[in-house]
PDB file of C-alpha atoms in Angstrom:
ATOM      1  CA  MET A 898     -12.690  18.887  -7.305  1.00  0.00           C
ATOM      2  CA  LYS A 899     -10.921  15.571  -6.592  1.00  0.00           C
ATOM      3  CA  THR A 900      -9.307  15.881 -10.020  1.00  0.00           C
ATOM      4  CA  LEU A 901      -7.649  19.141  -8.980  1.00  0.00           C
ATOM      5  CA  TRP A 902      -6.276  17.533  -5.808  1.00  0.00           C
ATOM      6  CA  LEU A 903      -4.990  14.566  -7.843  1.00  0.00           C
ATOM      7  CA  ILE A 904      -3.205  16.966 -10.202  1.00  0.00           C
ATOM      8  CA  LEU A 905      -1.662  18.798  -7.246  1.00  0.00           C
ATOM      9  CA  TYR A 906      -0.589  15.529  -5.647  1.00  0.00           C
ATOM     10  CA  TYR A 907       0.906  13.841  -8.722  1.00  0.00           C
ATOM     11  CA  GLY A 908       2.233  17.095 -10.213  1.00  0.00           C
ATOM     12  CA  ILE A 909       3.820  18.593  -7.091  1.00  0.00           C
ATOM     13  CA  ALA A 910       3.309  16.923  -3.694  1.00  0.00           C
ATOM     14  CA  ARG A 911       4.532  13.456  -4.709  1.00  0.00           C
ATOM     15  CA  HIS A 912       7.905  14.914  -5.704  1.00  0.00           C
ATOM     16  CA  LEU A 913       8.552  17.028  -2.606  1.00  0.00           C
ATOM     17  CA  PRO A 914      11.137  15.945   0.005  1.00  0.00           C
ATOM     18  CA  GLY A 915      10.396  13.061   2.369  1.00  0.00           C
ATOM     19  CA  SER A 916       8.810  13.845   5.726  1.00  0.00           C
ATOM     20  CA  TYR A 917      12.090  13.293   7.595  1.00  0.00           C
ATOM     21  CA  SER A 918      14.085  15.674   5.396  1.00  0.00           C
ATOM     22  CA  LYS A 919      15.596  18.609   7.304  1.00  0.00           C
ATOM     23  CA  PHE A 920      14.807  20.903   4.389  1.00  0.00           C
ATOM     24  CA  GLY A 921      11.080  21.138   3.790  1.00  0.00           C
ATOM     25  CA  GLY A 922      10.111  17.751   5.207  1.00  0.00           C
ATOM     26  CA  LYS A 923       7.397  18.996   7.555  1.00  0.00           C
ATOM     27  CA  ILE A 924       5.833  21.299   4.967  1.00  0.00           C
ATOM     28  CA  SER A 925       5.955  18.564   2.317  1.00  0.00           C
ATOM     29  CA  LEU A 926       4.244  16.126   4.684  1.00  0.00           C
ATOM     30  CA  LYS A 927       1.476  18.636   5.426  1.00  0.00           C
ATOM     31  CA  PHE A 928       0.918  19.352   1.729  1.00  0.00           C
ATOM     32  CA  ARG A 929       0.726  15.648   0.819  1.00  0.00           C
ATOM     33  CA  ARG A 930      -1.630  15.078   3.754  1.00  0.00           C
ATOM     34  CA  LEU A 931      -3.868  17.954   2.609  1.00  0.00           C
ATOM     35  CA  CYS A 932      -4.045  16.596  -0.947  1.00  0.00           C
ATOM     36  CA  CYS A 933      -4.820  13.047   0.213  1.00  0.00           C
ATOM     37  CA  LYS A 934      -7.465  14.250   2.661  1.00  0.00           C
ATOM     38  CA  HIS A 935      -9.406  15.489  -0.380  1.00  0.00           C
ATOM     39  CA  ILE A 936      -8.615  12.429  -2.518  1.00  0.00           C
ATOM     40  CA  PHE A 937      -9.091   9.411  -0.215  1.00  0.00           C
ATOM     41  CA  LYS A 938     -12.482   8.052   0.800  1.00  0.00           C
ATOM     42  CA  CYS A 939     -11.518   8.340   4.467  1.00  0.00           C
ATOM     43  CA  MET A 940      -8.306   9.457   6.165  1.00  0.00           C
ATOM     44  CA  GLY A 941      -7.562   9.349   9.898  1.00  0.00           C
ATOM     45  CA  LYS A 942      -5.476  11.689  12.012  1.00  0.00           C
ATOM     46  CA  ASN A 943      -1.686  11.907  11.864  1.00  0.00           C
ATOM     47  CA  VAL A 944      -1.395  10.045   8.536  1.00  0.00           C
ATOM     48  CA  ASN A 945       1.984  10.093   6.777  1.00  0.00           C
ATOM     49  CA  ILE A 946       2.027   9.919   2.980  1.00  0.00           C
ATOM     50  CA  GLU A 947       5.687   9.713   1.961  1.00  0.00           C
ATOM     51  CA  ARG A 948       7.468  11.015  -1.109  1.00  0.00           C
ATOM     52  CA  GLY A 949       6.718   9.119  -4.306  1.00  0.00           C
ATOM     53  CA  ALA A 950       3.679   7.192  -3.017  1.00  0.00           C
ATOM     54  CA  TRP A 951       1.351   6.095  -5.843  1.00  0.00           C
ATOM     55  CA  PHE A 952      -2.293   5.115  -5.320  1.00  0.00           C
ATOM     56  CA  GLY A 953      -4.078   5.583  -8.640  1.00  0.00           C
ATOM     57  CA  SER A 954      -7.161   7.751  -8.243  1.00  0.00           C
ATOM     58  CA  GLY A 955      -7.205   7.004  -4.498  1.00  0.00           C
ATOM     59  CA  ARG A 956     -10.962   7.501  -4.332  1.00  0.00           C
ATOM     60  CA  ASP A 957     -11.639   4.224  -2.489  1.00  0.00           C
ATOM     61  CA  ILE A 958      -8.662   4.265  -0.112  1.00  0.00           C
ATOM     62  CA  ILE A 959      -9.378   4.201   3.610  1.00  0.00           C
ATOM     63  CA  ILE A 960      -6.466   4.810   5.972  1.00  0.00           C
ATOM     64  CA  GLY A 961      -6.653   4.909   9.775  1.00  0.00           C
ATOM     65  CA  ASP A 962      -5.042   7.089  12.431  1.00  0.00           C
ATOM     66  CA  ASN A 963      -1.242   7.098  12.784  1.00  0.00           C
ATOM     67  CA  SER A 964      -0.703   5.073   9.603  1.00  0.00           C
ATOM     68  CA  GLY A 965       1.308   5.818   6.523  1.00  0.00           C
ATOM     69  CA  LEU A 966       2.322   4.978   2.989  1.00  0.00           C
ATOM     70  CA  GLY A 967       6.065   4.403   2.609  1.00  0.00           C
ATOM     71  CA  ILE A 968       8.446   6.134   0.216  1.00  0.00           C
ATOM     72  CA  ASN A 969       7.793   5.106  -3.412  1.00  0.00           C
ATOM     73  CA  CYS A 970       5.092   2.624  -2.446  1.00  0.00           C
ATOM     74  CA  HIS A 971       2.438   1.509  -4.927  1.00  0.00           C
ATOM     75  CA  VAL A 972      -0.970   0.976  -3.319  1.00  0.00           C
ATOM     76  CA  LEU A 973      -4.140  -0.301  -4.989  1.00  0.00           C
ATOM     77  CA  ASN A 974      -6.923   2.243  -5.363  1.00  0.00           C
ATOM     78  CA  ASN A 975      -9.305   0.332  -3.067  1.00  0.00           C
ATOM     79  CA  THR A 976      -6.915  -0.542  -0.235  1.00  0.00           C
ATOM     80  CA  ILE A 977      -8.111  -0.401   3.375  1.00  0.00           C
ATOM     81  CA  ILE A 978      -5.408   0.363   5.946  1.00  0.00           C
ATOM     82  CA  GLY A 979      -6.112   0.182   9.692  1.00  0.00           C
ATOM     83  CA  LYS A 980      -4.718   2.234  12.567  1.00  0.00           C
ATOM     84  CA  ASP A 981      -1.030   2.373  13.551  1.00  0.00           C
ATOM     85  CA  VAL A 982       0.253   0.766  10.336  1.00  0.00           C
ATOM     86  CA  MET A 983       3.906   1.255   9.344  1.00  0.00           C
ATOM     87  CA  MET A 984       4.843   0.699   5.719  1.00  0.00           C
ATOM     88  CA  GLY A 985       8.452   0.662   4.589  1.00  0.00           C
ATOM     89  CA  PRO A 986       9.797   2.085   1.335  1.00  0.00           C
ATOM     90  CA  ASN A 987       9.145   0.530  -2.076  1.00  0.00           C
ATOM     91  CA  CYS A 988       6.204  -1.686  -1.087  1.00  0.00           C
ATOM     92  CA  TYR A 989       4.162  -2.773  -4.079  1.00  0.00           C
ATOM     93  CA  MET A 990       0.652  -4.173  -4.444  1.00  0.00           C
ATOM     94  CA  LEU A 991       0.189  -6.052  -7.701  1.00  0.00           C
ATOM     95  CA  GLU A 992      -3.389  -6.146  -8.944  1.00  0.00           C
ATOM     96  CA  SER A 993      -3.456  -7.664 -12.409  1.00  0.00           C
ATOM     97  CA  LEU A 994      -2.400 -11.215 -12.985  1.00  0.00           C
ATOM     98  CA  HIS A 995      -1.884 -12.677 -16.435  1.00  0.00           C
ATOM     99  CA  LYS A 996      -4.097 -15.584 -17.400  1.00  0.00           C
ATOM    100  CA  TYR A 997      -2.159 -18.780 -18.065  1.00  0.00           C
ATOM    101  CA  ASP A 998      -4.780 -21.551 -17.991  1.00  0.00           C
ATOM    102  CA  ARG A 999      -4.663 -22.437 -21.685  1.00  0.00           C
ATOM    103  CA  THR A1000      -1.619 -24.065 -23.245  1.00  0.00           C
ATOM    104  CA  ASP A1001      -2.836 -23.910 -26.837  1.00  0.00           C
ATOM    105  CA  ILE A1002      -2.242 -20.145 -27.067  1.00  0.00           C
ATOM    106  CA  PRO A1003       0.653 -18.035 -25.740  1.00  0.00           C
ATOM    107  CA  MET A1004       0.192 -16.517 -22.282  1.00  0.00           C
ATOM    108  CA  ILE A1005       0.682 -13.041 -23.722  1.00  0.00           C
ATOM    109  CA  ALA A1006      -2.476 -13.539 -25.820  1.00  0.00           C
ATOM    110  CA  GLN A1007      -4.627 -14.720 -22.886  1.00  0.00           C
ATOM    111  CA  GLY A1008      -4.981 -11.298 -21.276  1.00  0.00           C
ATOM    112  CA  PHE A1009      -5.489 -10.547 -17.607  1.00  0.00           C
ATOM    113  CA  SER A1010      -7.784 -12.023 -14.983  1.00  0.00           C
ATOM    114  CA  LYS A1011     -10.854  -9.884 -14.390  1.00  0.00           C
ATOM    115  CA  GLU A1012     -10.748 -10.380 -10.625  1.00  0.00           C
ATOM    116  CA  ARG A1013     -10.680  -7.038  -8.827  1.00  0.00           C
ATOM    117  CA  CYS A1014      -8.086  -7.197  -6.107  1.00  0.00           C
ATOM    118  CA  GLN A1015      -8.319  -5.559  -2.705  1.00  0.00           C
ATOM    119  CA  VAL A1016      -5.754  -5.453   0.060  1.00  0.00           C
ATOM    120  CA  ILE A1017      -7.028  -5.046   3.624  1.00  0.00           C
ATOM    121  CA  ILE A1018      -4.452  -4.258   6.295  1.00  0.00           C
ATOM    122  CA  GLY A1019      -5.491  -4.570   9.954  1.00  0.00           C
ATOM    123  CA  ASP A1020      -4.420  -2.414  12.897  1.00  0.00           C
ATOM    124  CA  ASP A1021      -0.880  -2.396  14.327  1.00  0.00           C
ATOM    125  CA  VAL A1022       0.821  -3.891  11.245  1.00  0.00           C
ATOM    126  CA  TRP A1023       4.442  -3.378  10.220  1.00  0.00           C
ATOM    127  CA  ILE A1024       5.225  -3.945   6.551  1.00  0.00           C
ATOM    128  CA  GLY A1025       8.957  -3.942   5.871  1.00  0.00           C
ATOM    129  CA  ARG A1026      10.917  -2.532   2.964  1.00  0.00           C
ATOM    130  CA  ASP A1027      10.410  -3.830  -0.610  1.00  0.00           C
ATOM    131  CA  VAL A1028       7.442  -6.081   0.212  1.00  0.00           C
ATOM    132  CA  MET A1029       5.382  -7.246  -2.772  1.00  0.00           C
ATOM    133  CA  ILE A1030       1.745  -8.167  -2.178  1.00  0.00           C
ATOM    134  CA  ILE A1031       0.155 -10.191  -4.976  1.00  0.00           C
ATOM    135  CA  GLY A1032      -3.618 -10.186  -5.524  1.00  0.00           C
ATOM    136  CA  SER A1033      -6.321  -9.802  -2.894  1.00  0.00           C
ATOM    137  CA  LYS A1034      -4.822 -10.262   0.563  1.00  0.00           C
ATOM    138  CA  GLN A1035      -5.732  -9.567   4.137  1.00  0.00           C
ATOM    139  CA  ILE A1036      -2.852  -8.685   6.434  1.00  0.00           C
ATOM    140  CA  LYS A1037      -4.349  -9.240   9.855  1.00  0.00           C
ATOM    141  CA  THR A1038      -3.960  -7.278  13.093  1.00  0.00           C
ATOM    142  CA  GLY A1039      -0.533  -7.259  14.734  1.00  0.00           C
ATOM    143  CA  THR A1040       1.294  -8.847  11.800  1.00  0.00           C
ATOM    144  CA  ILE A1041       4.908  -8.123  10.885  1.00  0.00           C
ATOM    145  CA  VAL A1042       5.831  -8.639   7.232  1.00  0.00           C
ATOM    146  CA  GLY A1043       9.598  -8.930   6.837  1.00  0.00           C
ATOM    147  CA  ALA A1044      11.601  -6.930   4.308  1.00  0.00           C
ATOM    148  CA  ARG A1045      11.596  -8.178   0.699  1.00  0.00           C
ATOM    149  CA  CYS A1046       8.801 -10.635   1.402  1.00  0.00           C
ATOM    150  CA  LEU A1047       6.679 -11.863  -1.471  1.00  0.00           C
ATOM    151  CA  LEU A1048       3.243 -12.019   0.163  1.00  0.00           C
ATOM    152  CA  SER A1049       1.146 -14.464  -1.833  1.00  0.00           C
ATOM    153  CA  LYS A1050      -1.164 -15.853   0.867  1.00  0.00           C
ATOM    154  CA  SER A1051      -2.831 -14.764   4.111  1.00  0.00           C
ATOM    155  CA  PHE A1052      -1.743 -15.569   7.672  1.00  0.00           C
ATOM    156  CA  PRO A1053      -3.332 -15.456  11.164  1.00  0.00           C
ATOM    157  CA  GLU A1054      -3.284 -12.397  13.426  1.00  0.00           C
ATOM    158  CA  TYR A1055       0.014 -11.501  15.135  1.00  0.00           C
ATOM    159  CA  SER A1056       2.098 -13.459  12.643  1.00  0.00           C
ATOM    160  CA  VAL A1057       5.714 -12.711  11.844  1.00  0.00           C
ATOM    161  CA  ILE A1058       6.171 -13.640   8.217  1.00  0.00           C
ATOM    162  CA  GLY A1059       9.041 -13.414   5.778  1.00  0.00           C
ATOM    163  CA  GLY A1060      10.750 -14.948   2.809  1.00  0.00           C
ATOM    164  CA  ASN A1061      10.178 -15.423  -0.856  1.00  0.00           C
ATOM    165  CA  PRO A1062       7.675 -16.957  -1.044  1.00  0.00           C
ATOM    166  CA  CYS A1063       6.423 -15.897   2.365  1.00  0.00           C
ATOM    167  CA  GLN A1064       6.140 -18.279   5.265  1.00  0.00           C
ATOM    168  CA  LEU A1065       5.141 -18.078   8.900  1.00  0.00           C
ATOM    169  CA  LEU A1066       8.231 -17.516  11.041  1.00  0.00           C
ATOM    170  CA  ARG A1067       6.453 -17.319  14.387  1.00  0.00           C
ATOM    171  CA  ASN A1068       3.380 -15.994  16.163  1.00  0.00           C
ATOM    172  CA  ARG A1069       3.862 -12.868  18.317  1.00  0.00           C
ATOM    173  CA  LYS A1070       1.326 -14.088  20.936  1.00  0.00           C
ATOM    174  CA  LYS A1071       3.021 -17.418  21.713  1.00  0.00           C
TER     175      LYS A1071
END
């Protein structure tokens, strides 16, 4: 049955207007939400799946209340997203990393690392536009990830981070 919902999502729902569109936005949002409710492992209330969101088979995704996937985002199949998470457009989670340890053979011939990546996003997180998350990361509660950030390491709770590569700009609690 999940296969049917995946076909409906990727064949139709993913291409419908964004949720804020005056023409069909609310209906499109409801249809994407219905599809994802049957695809994801667990989905909270008032979840917003935007136009163009990609999540593979989605079978291991957990997403909390009042959270959403941004327009054209690319989310790993086993991502855990907390409550009240905002995700901007074009966010991308990169799972596979090329091996490059050996110098006696070309990198292209070394294949990919076998490490299975997982991204865990805490509650009350704001991920800006065009953020790229590389490998397994935990974005902790209350964190703000600035637009176009290349997130390659983890930071403490309530951090404001940005840049390429990312760096701690300040802590929201201090």
